[in-house]
Amino acid sequence: MDKRIKLHHGDGGKYMSKLIHELFYKYFDNSILLSNNDSAVFETIGESLAFTTDSYIIKPLFFPGGDIGKLAVCGTANDLAVAGAKPLYLSVGFIIEEGFLYEELERIVQSMSQACKEIGIKVITGDTKVVEKGSMDGIFINTSGIGLIENDYSSKKVAPGDHIIMTGGIAEHGAIIALKRHGIKAREKFISDCGFIYNITEKLVPFYNGIKLMKDPTRGGIATALNEIAERVQLGIHVLEHKIPLRKDVSALCRLLGIDPLYLACEGRAILVVEPSQSEKIIKCIRSCENGRDASIIGNFTCKEDNSVTLETPIGGERLLYPLDTPMLPRIC
Amino acid sequence: MDESKIIRRIMNDMKVFNVGELNFMEVCGTHTYAVSHSGIRKMIPSNITLLSGPGCPVCVTDESQIDAALEMINKHDVILVTFGDMVRVKGTNESLLDQMDKRENIIVTCSPLESLEIARKELDKEVVFFAVGFETTAPLIALAVKGAYENKLNNLSFLICLKLMPPILEKILAVKQKKVDGIICPGHVAAVKGATYFSFISKKYGIPAVISGFEALDIALGLYYLTKQHTSKDPAQFRNLYKLCVNERGNKFSEQLIKEVFDIETSKWRGIGMIEDSALRLADKYSYFDALKRFNIKINKSLVPQKCECKDVLLGNILPHQCNLFRVVCNPEEPKGPCMVSGEGACSIYYRYGGDD
């Protein structure tokens, strides 16, 4: 019979301890975690730290290019990376539905462990809860992350004319989720962009004086992220649609489903705001990374008082780029 | 020459025609969307105004039909399957989306045929497909109805709210004082019904009309043709510019499906009222699958007073931003009318992509 997660795996007793030792300690193996204290104790060297948290509730749990575990590590690490920080430590909270397959949990934990090793981030504390069958759907994961600030751009002022760089193809994660949710079988191989940004931001250290802001366009896609940036810096943004990296198959899939790729999530990309004089050098540096080879300057800041984001279309027309306001649903015809 | 250069040249050539102020109507919601989304709205010469027409399926679906769908899920505990846009539009009081927060029995789909699969899996439940759309979606719905009939899926039924294009166009064009100088006909409907389906526009109402595709270049060519006709002695010409998808007689297979599964009936259009022979209902052979009959629900025929001017937007009487509520109290988050709800609604398209500045 399939081994399944039971309520006693979260009751604080010996079964929980067994689960922690056999699964979590095995895969997240590091001395801080294994010291088995109520709190993780660690030393820092820098003066400024970045701290973030995110909960991962996704369907399907496994998708081409990743799974909820990889997403939970990359997502939080990326939030740290775009804050100009080197991701150091993670906490992980699992909320698991009674009856969840042990084998699937192991797959998720294994994938998290692999992702952590990739950029040297450590899971140093965690928590497990098991809830009654039917009161949730499968597994939810929360990760909080601490990073060491390497580029504090909080005091840098974004100015009209500053360039906006997109590090890679948009909508690749959102498209695969839409594809799975609508049960469409596609011949093309769609793969999520779920992955780290830190390998890129780490390489950009020599250019940090020219980087004024970074953001990862997750839920709501680049349209929503650009609107948030415009609002935050109180400037307008002008984007050139044909410069936005978008894979042809992803574009075709979006047209088929009647959804706009500009609103679909990326899970391994970043938007960078850079000094125009340095943008070419920065682009070259990003392109030298495997996950940055499609990087492109997609637009610039304008003086528009209403902080609107406008999009120049490939035919030379123009329209507003609005933030996501209602849930995206496929159109009728 | 690349596409953008061709379009720019077409737009410049249009400016040379000495034709004065012209109002063209793009009937189909997908055209309204494409005009804004491609950015072509900003490139059109200033003497040309594009009016949006009645071709957004959820915008013209009457409140009473949404109320009927709500009654089915609330009183009869059916699994309701429908298209995405439909769940957002309010009936008299609430929308399906309001119910989705509380219930699990509303399923959004891209294909009516999925309702067959759902009915097969949920044999102890009643499944209803809430079918909205025009001649475009009708063949697919017909295929699903036939599938239910042939496979004896007796737990599946259909709430049919399919409407027809010519009667509403006749209603718009018959108003003498309204100035509509040309029509961009719905390309998808023409692909099903054939180009000749819309030739009455030019013959009967003496204005040029084109069948156009949905790419920016298709639309630019359509607008060019309509404008150019006004320089000729007889502007009332009809032209199919979407030959890639549309032939003269339409898609025979689809046409046959529609004929077999549906009859024509008089129907109420949201905010507009009853229009004779403007909708489809299930033919007698398939009436067993009529959800209204199965659950004994009567449709309220009286017109619900409207809170906004969506009706006038749909009839091309005003542009979205000429409605007093537009952007002031009506937006996609708190829509006052259906045109602000649907992705193909003119108000939501103007709100999101601009065009009112």
XYZ file of C-alpha atoms in Angstrom:
690
model
C 0.000 0.000 0.000
C 1.123 3.573 -0.675
C 2.753 5.222 2.293
C 0.720 8.283 3.218
C 1.024 11.269 5.547
C -1.215 10.828 8.591
C -2.434 13.247 11.234
C 0.133 11.871 13.733
C 2.931 13.081 11.434
C 2.092 16.591 12.607
C 1.163 16.001 16.269
C 4.579 16.777 17.784
C 5.160 13.181 18.874
C 7.473 10.436 17.753
C 6.001 10.053 14.250
C 6.660 13.711 13.602
C 10.176 13.386 14.898
C 10.660 10.388 12.614
C 9.406 12.369 9.609
C 11.744 15.266 10.460
C 14.766 13.012 10.796
C 14.070 10.699 7.893
C 13.022 13.304 5.418
C 13.767 16.918 6.314
C 17.111 16.446 8.090
C 18.198 14.021 5.415
C 17.618 16.419 2.556
C 18.145 19.833 4.189
C 21.259 18.566 5.973
C 23.262 21.433 7.586
C 24.724 22.030 11.034
C 22.403 24.888 12.038
C 19.284 22.834 11.268
C 20.659 19.663 12.788
C 21.447 21.405 16.087
C 17.715 20.807 16.621
C 17.032 23.938 18.677
C 13.717 25.759 18.934
C 15.319 28.590 17.001
C 18.104 28.567 14.477
C 21.090 30.574 15.637
C 23.429 32.016 13.036
C 26.042 34.722 12.631
C 26.014 37.475 10.049
C 28.800 39.598 8.713
C 27.041 42.459 6.959
C 25.162 45.369 8.396
C 21.996 45.171 6.332
C 19.854 42.090 5.956
C 16.863 41.408 3.731
C 13.979 39.338 5.120
C 11.004 38.048 3.139
C 8.252 35.446 3.297
C 5.920 33.805 0.796
C 3.417 30.953 0.806
C 3.113 28.559 -2.110
C -0.304 27.191 -2.931
C -0.239 25.899 -6.475
C -1.949 23.451 -8.766
C -0.578 21.267 -10.266
C 2.068 20.453 -7.653
C 4.425 19.072 -10.295
C 4.905 20.730 -13.676
C 7.498 20.599 -16.469
C 10.505 22.529 -15.220
C 9.699 22.355 -11.526
C 7.368 21.622 -8.666
C 5.951 23.369 -5.588
C 9.166 22.650 -3.668
C 11.549 24.170 -6.207
C 9.153 27.112 -6.554
C 9.086 27.652 -2.778
C 12.891 27.850 -2.652
C 13.406 29.870 -5.858
C 10.501 32.239 -5.236
C 11.729 33.357 -1.848
C 15.392 33.374 -2.908
C 14.430 35.522 -5.912
C 12.632 38.020 -3.675
C 15.910 38.347 -1.773
C 17.998 38.573 -4.948
C 15.913 41.401 -6.407
C 16.206 43.241 -3.100
C 19.933 43.319 -3.874
C 20.705 40.562 -1.369
C 22.643 37.300 -1.411
C 20.181 34.618 -0.229
C 21.551 32.883 2.892
C 18.963 31.069 4.970
C 15.435 29.743 4.628
C 12.748 28.595 7.006
C 10.249 26.105 5.636
C 6.717 25.486 6.901
C 4.805 22.521 5.482
C 1.047 22.285 5.855
C 0.059 18.862 4.579
C -3.315 17.250 4.048
C -3.850 13.936 5.810
C -3.447 11.137 3.277
C -0.874 12.976 1.125
C 1.481 10.484 -0.500
C 4.799 10.149 1.364
C 6.527 9.530 -1.924
C 5.280 12.848 -3.330
C 6.408 14.680 -0.200
C 9.830 13.101 -0.588
C 9.971 14.205 -4.227
C 9.127 17.764 -3.172
C 11.681 17.825 -0.340
C 14.340 16.315 -2.584
C 13.708 18.974 -5.199
C 13.940 21.715 -2.540
C 17.225 20.308 -1.314
C 18.615 20.242 -4.851
C 17.513 23.847 -5.447
C 19.103 24.974 -2.164
C 22.422 23.407 -3.147
C 22.360 25.182 -6.485
C 22.867 28.619 -4.893
C 24.133 27.623 -1.475
C 21.072 28.682 0.510
C 20.359 26.653 3.674
C 17.107 25.596 5.297
C 17.886 26.223 8.949
C 14.504 25.920 10.643
C 11.121 24.489 9.815
C 7.694 23.409 10.882
C 5.238 20.690 9.889
C 1.496 20.592 10.359
C -0.861 17.889 9.124
C -4.533 18.827 8.763
C -7.624 16.644 8.394
C -8.389 15.247 4.967
C -10.648 17.528 2.951
C -9.807 20.704 4.847
C -7.178 21.706 2.263
C -5.829 20.552 -1.053
C -2.636 18.464 -0.859
C 0.241 20.563 0.391
C 0.973 24.219 1.110
C 4.521 25.438 1.702
C 5.656 28.638 3.345
C 9.252 29.772 3.085
C 10.850 32.790 4.725
C 14.285 33.880 3.678
C 17.142 35.978 4.996
C 19.725 37.517 2.709
C 22.741 39.738 3.027
C 22.354 43.076 1.268
C 25.010 43.566 -1.420
C 23.393 46.384 -3.357
C 21.322 48.771 -1.298
C 19.493 50.739 -3.952
C 16.809 52.072 -1.613
C 18.296 55.565 -1.783
C 18.853 55.610 -5.557
C 16.477 57.812 -7.514
C 14.936 56.534 -10.716
C 14.893 59.273 -13.359
C 13.099 59.809 -16.687
C 15.127 58.126 -19.416
C 16.351 55.260 -17.217
C 16.229 51.951 -19.035
C 14.161 48.902 -18.151
C 15.703 45.480 -18.733
C 13.873 42.144 -18.774
C 16.255 39.265 -18.033
C 14.445 36.589 -20.061
C 11.316 35.268 -21.730
C 8.032 36.185 -20.075
C 4.972 34.099 -19.213
C 6.710 30.721 -19.399
C 5.619 29.630 -15.920
C 2.112 31.087 -16.247
C 1.631 29.409 -19.620
C 2.504 25.940 -18.353
C 0.133 26.341 -15.391
C -2.666 27.534 -17.733
C -1.958 24.603 -20.031
C -2.198 22.091 -17.175
C -5.264 23.712 -15.636
C -7.178 23.610 -18.903
C -6.043 20.046 -19.524
C -4.658 20.877 -22.965
C -2.278 18.378 -24.472
C 0.384 20.222 -26.422
C 2.925 18.768 -28.792
C 5.360 21.611 -28.095
C 7.517 21.191 -25.010
C 6.498 23.942 -22.649
C 8.802 24.343 -19.668
C 8.393 26.687 -16.707
C 11.099 29.291 -16.176
C 11.022 28.366 -12.449
C 14.602 28.993 -11.330
C 17.027 31.348 -9.617
C 17.822 34.943 -10.489
C 20.724 35.179 -8.065
C 23.212 33.705 -10.536
C 22.507 36.807 -12.646
C 22.383 39.411 -9.863
C 25.622 37.975 -8.416
C 27.374 38.575 -11.743
C 26.077 42.137 -11.802
C 27.952 43.188 -8.648
C 30.497 45.280 -10.670
C 27.589 47.229 -12.173
C 25.616 47.794 -8.984
C 26.172 51.549 -9.087
C 24.177 51.621 -12.328
C 21.304 49.426 -11.118
C 18.586 51.421 -9.405
C 15.835 48.895 -8.824
C 15.019 45.224 -9.377
C 11.733 43.341 -9.261
C 10.632 39.821 -10.130
C 7.397 39.822 -12.118
C 5.559 36.880 -10.575
C 1.776 36.903 -10.182
C 0.174 39.528 -12.416
C 3.056 39.298 -14.902
C 5.244 42.106 -16.210
C 2.234 44.366 -16.873
C 1.368 44.454 -13.187
C 5.018 44.650 -12.069
C 5.706 47.634 -14.373
C 2.624 49.434 -13.060
C 3.789 48.838 -9.483
C 7.228 50.232 -10.327
C 5.715 53.308 -12.051
C 3.537 53.940 -9.017
C 6.424 53.468 -6.606
C 8.837 55.835 -8.371
C 6.095 58.267 -9.443
C 7.065 58.273 -13.119
C 5.539 57.029 -16.352
C 6.879 54.032 -18.273
C 7.007 53.481 -22.015
C 7.492 49.902 -23.191
C 8.273 48.588 -26.680
C 6.206 45.431 -27.132
C 8.463 43.921 -29.789
C 11.444 44.137 -27.412
C 9.759 42.032 -24.725
C 11.293 38.535 -24.861
C 8.457 36.073 -25.521
C 8.896 32.591 -26.915
C 6.878 31.931 -30.061
C 5.215 28.811 -28.688
C 4.246 30.593 -25.467
C 2.799 33.450 -27.516
C 0.814 31.003 -29.662
C -0.511 29.146 -26.626
C -1.677 32.407 -25.049
C -3.503 33.373 -28.220
C -5.162 29.980 -28.282
C -6.335 30.291 -24.693
C -7.312 33.950 -25.065
C -4.999 35.073 -22.272
C -2.461 37.870 -22.357
C 1.169 36.790 -21.725
C 1.914 40.204 -20.242
C -0.180 39.139 -17.244
C 1.226 35.637 -16.788
C 3.695 34.878 -14.036
C 7.438 34.483 -14.478
C 9.209 32.490 -11.757
C 12.827 32.974 -12.730
C 13.032 36.410 -14.336
C 13.728 39.936 -13.155
C 12.982 43.457 -14.291
C 15.961 45.807 -13.798
C 15.942 49.585 -13.805
C 19.320 50.824 -14.939
C 21.255 53.972 -15.726
C 21.076 54.386 -19.548
C 24.833 54.835 -19.900
C 25.415 51.383 -18.393
C 22.528 49.420 -19.872
C 24.498 47.937 -22.775
C 27.229 46.601 -20.472
C 24.640 45.235 -18.067
C 22.702 43.513 -20.864
C 25.915 41.912 -22.114
C 26.666 40.614 -18.639
C 23.143 39.200 -18.177
C 23.265 37.538 -21.595
C 26.399 35.668 -20.608
C 24.230 33.669 -18.169
C 22.296 30.695 -19.534
C 18.999 31.986 -18.058
C 19.701 35.518 -19.278
C 20.575 34.940 -22.932
C 17.286 36.489 -24.134
C 17.662 39.611 -21.961
C 16.471 42.798 -23.603
C 15.996 46.510 -22.957
C 12.220 46.722 -23.118
C 11.545 50.374 -22.393
C 12.305 53.467 -20.383
C 10.881 55.885 -17.838
C 8.965 58.990 -18.891
C 7.831 62.187 -17.180
C 4.134 61.296 -17.452
C 2.398 62.754 -14.423
C -0.313 60.102 -14.193
C 2.371 57.387 -13.781
C 0.789 55.468 -16.623
C 2.491 52.610 -18.425
C 2.138 52.821 -22.198
C 2.982 50.146 -24.688
C 4.155 50.795 -28.225
C 2.802 47.926 -30.308
C 4.845 46.213 -33.050
C 2.865 48.078 -35.735
C 3.765 51.436 -34.221
C 0.455 52.009 -32.452
C 0.073 52.618 -28.757
C -2.102 51.520 -25.887
C -2.204 51.601 -22.117
C -0.748 48.683 -20.195
C -3.058 48.266 -17.231
C -2.337 46.315 -14.035
C -4.165 43.019 -13.494
C -7.471 43.898 -11.857
C -9.746 40.894 -12.231
C -9.009 37.179 -12.400
C -7.887 36.085 -15.845
C -10.430 33.856 -17.510
C -10.327 32.452 -21.023
C -12.401 34.355 -23.552
C -15.356 32.907 -25.474
C -14.381 33.205 -29.105
C 8.145 45.989 -46.469
C 7.250 44.999 -42.926
C 3.745 45.019 -41.522
C 4.141 48.194 -39.498
C 5.292 50.141 -42.566
C 2.358 48.870 -44.622
C -0.122 49.838 -41.917
C 1.401 53.282 -41.522
C 1.199 53.775 -45.274
C -2.436 52.667 -45.355
C -3.287 55.118 -42.579
C -1.497 57.943 -44.395
C -3.277 57.124 -47.652
C -6.615 57.247 -45.812
C -5.893 60.798 -44.719
C -5.697 61.883 -48.371
C -9.295 60.898 -49.160
C -11.573 63.913 -49.007
C -14.480 62.233 -47.245
C -15.263 64.350 -44.172
C -16.286 62.891 -40.839
C -17.151 59.184 -40.985
C -18.506 56.750 -38.377
C -17.650 53.106 -38.876
C -18.926 50.343 -36.650
C -16.922 47.255 -35.775
C -19.629 44.829 -34.745
C -17.622 42.105 -33.101
C -16.165 42.400 -29.592
C -13.022 40.656 -30.762
C -12.556 43.427 -33.352
C -13.001 46.093 -30.662
C -10.357 44.278 -28.631
C -8.000 43.894 -31.617
C -8.330 47.582 -32.570
C -7.233 48.623 -29.079
C -4.804 45.819 -28.340
C -2.864 46.242 -31.578
C -2.634 49.987 -30.953
C -4.325 50.770 -34.258
C -6.916 52.950 -32.500
C -4.199 55.571 -31.994
C -3.208 55.480 -35.677
C -6.618 56.001 -37.284
C -7.095 59.387 -39.033
C -8.981 61.843 -36.825
C -11.942 62.187 -39.210
C -12.863 58.544 -38.575
C -14.728 57.444 -35.475
C -14.954 53.764 -34.635
C -18.205 52.817 -32.935
C -18.414 49.528 -31.091
C -21.298 47.284 -31.889
C -23.416 44.627 -30.217
C -21.017 41.734 -30.814
C -19.976 40.922 -27.259
C -21.869 37.751 -26.359
C -21.972 38.166 -22.606
C -22.913 41.854 -22.889
C -26.149 41.036 -24.664
C -27.071 38.013 -22.522
C -30.123 39.095 -20.556
C -30.178 39.282 -16.752
C -33.068 36.792 -16.698
C -30.897 34.115 -18.275
C -28.156 34.597 -15.681
C -30.880 34.486 -12.997
C -32.041 31.177 -14.508
C -28.488 29.778 -14.299
C -28.267 30.907 -10.663
C -31.619 29.281 -9.889
C -30.330 26.025 -11.358
C -27.275 25.952 -9.109
C -29.059 27.237 -6.012
C -32.340 25.315 -6.152
C -31.465 22.275 -8.207
C -27.843 21.825 -7.169
C -26.657 21.341 -10.740
C -23.040 21.465 -11.894
C -22.981 24.529 -14.142
C -20.378 24.630 -16.908
C -19.783 27.831 -18.866
C -17.298 30.140 -20.576
C -14.990 32.334 -18.494
C -16.409 35.744 -19.284
C -19.927 34.656 -18.423
C -19.253 34.124 -14.728
C -18.498 37.779 -14.077
C -21.664 39.386 -15.427
C -24.415 40.127 -12.931
C -27.980 38.928 -13.342
C -30.653 40.990 -11.594
C -28.732 40.870 -8.325
C -25.641 38.728 -8.502
C -23.177 36.989 -10.801
C -22.026 33.390 -11.016
C -18.674 34.597 -9.680
C -20.433 35.738 -6.484
C -21.616 32.143 -6.109
C -18.232 30.652 -6.989
C -16.903 31.931 -3.667
C -19.478 29.781 -1.869
C -19.859 26.801 -4.159
C -17.803 24.300 -6.027
C -20.350 23.454 -8.708
C -19.472 26.117 -11.280
C -16.866 25.056 -13.824
C -15.207 27.380 -16.342
C -14.283 25.782 -19.631
C -12.899 26.675 -23.045
C -14.887 23.982 -24.827
C -18.585 23.032 -24.621
C -17.551 19.446 -25.342
C -15.992 19.278 -21.891
C -19.529 19.274 -20.480
C -19.950 15.767 -21.972
C -16.930 14.517 -20.036
C -18.185 16.125 -16.842
C -21.660 14.595 -17.282
C -20.093 11.174 -17.841
C -18.046 11.464 -14.656
C -20.870 12.866 -12.505
C -23.675 10.488 -13.397
C -25.573 11.087 -10.148
C -25.570 14.876 -10.723
C -27.369 17.124 -13.190
C -24.906 19.019 -15.393
C -25.962 22.188 -17.253
C -23.958 23.917 -19.962
C -24.724 27.654 -20.004
C -24.260 28.375 -23.708
C -23.765 31.979 -24.761
C -22.458 33.306 -28.037
C -23.396 34.009 -31.621
C -23.377 31.989 -34.827
C -19.684 31.404 -34.085
C -20.101 29.267 -30.988
C -23.423 27.736 -32.104
C -21.873 24.839 -34.100
C -19.768 23.748 -31.131
C -22.776 23.891 -28.824
C -24.736 21.926 -31.428
C -22.017 19.300 -31.445
C -22.221 19.023 -27.658
C -26.036 18.735 -27.755
C -25.805 16.024 -30.404
C -23.166 14.276 -28.303
C -25.500 14.280 -25.296
C -28.344 12.946 -27.477
C -26.320 10.213 -29.163
C -24.622 9.066 -25.964
C -27.867 9.250 -23.983
C -26.248 11.538 -21.419
C -29.557 12.204 -19.756
C -28.023 14.090 -16.827
C -26.766 16.831 -19.178
C -28.851 19.780 -20.374
C -28.234 23.161 -21.990
C -29.244 26.707 -21.125
C -29.167 28.086 -24.647
C -28.585 31.849 -24.969
C -27.253 31.931 -28.523
C -28.002 35.040 -30.525
C -27.997 35.943 -34.203
C -26.248 38.916 -35.780
C -28.435 40.133 -38.685
C -31.556 41.098 -36.630
C -29.620 43.331 -34.220
C -27.725 44.932 -37.132
C -31.038 45.599 -38.866
C -32.292 47.241 -35.678
C -29.240 49.514 -35.524
C -29.220 50.415 -39.225
C -32.982 51.041 -39.417
C -32.608 54.105 -37.178
C -32.538 56.818 -39.827
C -31.080 59.634 -37.742
C -28.062 57.548 -36.777
C -24.990 58.069 -38.910
C -23.254 54.757 -39.527
C -21.134 55.114 -42.665
C -19.743 51.617 -42.873
C -19.587 48.296 -41.090
C -16.716 45.960 -40.288
C -18.638 42.686 -40.178
C -17.784 39.963 -37.678
C -15.237 37.743 -39.417
C -15.812 34.679 -37.241
C -19.570 34.696 -37.830
C -18.928 35.057 -41.558
C -16.550 32.077 -41.466
C -19.470 29.954 -40.276
C -22.320 31.523 -42.235
C -20.530 32.722 -45.371
C -19.834 36.193 -46.709
C -23.274 36.610 -48.272
C -24.808 36.493 -44.772
C -23.914 40.169 -44.370
C -24.388 41.468 -47.912
C -27.811 42.860 -46.919
C -26.005 45.697 -45.133
C -24.923 47.318 -48.384
C -27.948 46.288 -50.456
C -30.635 47.351 -47.990
C -28.999 50.220 -46.126
C -26.785 51.689 -48.842
C -23.504 51.756 -46.915
C -20.201 49.975 -47.536
C -19.404 46.889 -45.480
C -16.385 44.597 -45.258
C -15.642 41.247 -43.792
C -12.306 41.586 -42.136
C -9.893 39.429 -40.187
C -8.578 40.226 -36.738
C -4.928 41.094 -37.292
C -3.968 44.764 -37.331
C -3.290 44.631 -41.061
C -6.709 43.063 -41.749
C -8.428 45.812 -39.796
C -6.363 48.552 -41.449
C -7.326 47.222 -44.880
C -10.977 47.051 -43.860
C -10.946 50.663 -42.726
C -9.131 51.729 -45.902
C -11.715 50.002 -48.071
C -14.677 51.535 -46.194
C -13.138 55.009 -46.419
C -12.261 54.670 -50.089
C -15.821 53.661 -50.947
C -16.977 57.089 -49.823
C -14.956 58.660 -52.630
C -16.818 56.619 -55.241
C -20.207 57.278 -56.840
C -21.698 54.164 -55.347
C -20.252 53.641 -51.888
C -22.682 50.831 -51.037
C -20.271 48.040 -51.884
C -19.772 44.877 -49.938
C -16.382 43.153 -49.891
C -14.982 40.035 -48.300
C -11.397 40.850 -47.287
C -11.017 37.776 -45.104
C -10.828 35.175 -47.828
C -8.320 33.126 -45.879
C -11.138 32.001 -43.577
C -14.391 33.152 -45.160
C -15.938 31.876 -48.368
C -19.204 32.928 -49.962
C -21.372 30.171 -48.574
C -19.780 29.455 -45.216
C -18.939 26.230 -43.521
C -21.428 23.620 -44.691
C -20.777 21.247 -41.821
C -21.357 23.949 -39.208
C -24.403 25.252 -41.016
C -25.892 21.766 -41.114
C -25.265 21.311 -37.398
C -26.986 24.593 -36.551
C -29.957 23.751 -38.769
C -30.360 20.322 -37.285
C -30.040 21.208 -33.609
C -31.634 24.650 -33.376
C -34.742 26.595 -34.346
C -34.950 30.373 -34.508
C -36.866 32.297 -31.845
C -37.584 35.830 -30.682
C -35.383 36.794 -27.768
C -34.597 39.528 -25.273
C -31.270 41.370 -25.536
C -29.894 42.837 -22.351
C -31.034 46.445 -21.912
C -32.304 46.533 -25.496
C -35.466 44.410 -25.365
C -37.166 41.805 -27.518
C -35.890 41.380 -31.067
C -37.801 39.206 -33.460
C -36.160 36.006 -34.698
C -32.850 36.976 -33.129
C -31.863 33.858 -31.201
C -31.550 30.096 -31.320
C -33.396 27.516 -29.239
C -33.185 23.738 -29.257
C -35.226 22.078 -32.006
C -38.004 19.721 -30.898
C -35.854 16.641 -31.465
C -33.399 17.898 -28.829
C -35.815 19.680 -26.489
C -35.243 16.975 -23.857
C -31.890 18.672 -23.288
C -33.402 22.118 -22.685
C -32.388 23.054 -19.131
C -35.226 25.592 -18.755
C -37.775 22.865 -19.448
C -36.007 20.279 -17.336
C -35.992 22.484 -14.241
C -39.259 24.214 -15.122
C -37.791 27.717 -15.032
C -39.672 30.596 -16.621
C -37.687 33.429 -18.158
C -38.784 36.898 -17.082
C -39.636 38.742 -20.295
C -39.829 42.296 -18.900
C -36.891 44.659 -19.375
C -34.777 45.296 -16.276
C -34.065 49.034 -15.746
C -30.384 49.634 -16.492
C -27.999 51.389 -14.146
C -25.729 52.552 -16.955
C -25.618 53.305 -20.649
C -24.250 49.966 -21.857
C -27.249 49.646 -24.141
C -26.268 52.808 -26.015
C -22.668 51.612 -26.261
C -23.855 48.310 -27.758
C -26.093 50.083 -30.254
C -23.296 52.461 -31.275
C -25.164 55.522 -29.953
C -22.273 56.581 -27.738
C -18.624 55.707 -27.184
C -17.737 54.128 -23.810
C -16.208 57.294 -22.343
C -19.335 59.254 -23.233
C -21.216 57.327 -20.540
C -21.342 59.464 -17.375
C -20.337 56.537 -15.189
C -17.215 55.559 -17.197
C -14.062 55.738 -15.043
C -16.001 57.827 -12.456
C -17.821 54.991 -10.706
C -17.662 52.234 -13.314
C -14.441 50.245 -13.669
C -13.498 46.551 -14.106
C -13.291 46.061 -10.340
C -16.748 47.522 -9.729
C -18.521 47.324 -13.066
C -21.965 48.888 -13.329
C -22.818 47.204 -16.597
C -21.826 44.197 -18.718
C -19.690 46.173 -21.193
C -17.246 46.908 -18.352
C -17.198 43.250 -17.283
C -16.399 41.210 -20.340
C -12.977 41.140 -21.944
C -14.813 41.778 -25.214
C -16.953 44.578 -23.779
C -16.213 47.982 -25.314
C -16.105 49.767 -21.940
C -13.585 47.399 -20.391
C -11.460 47.574 -23.552
C -11.462 51.413 -23.490
C -10.813 51.415 -19.762
C -7.853 49.079 -19.971
C -6.204 50.045 -23.243
C -7.142 53.723 -23.445
C -8.876 55.518 -26.275
C -10.747 58.046 -24.213
C -7.934 60.554 -23.942
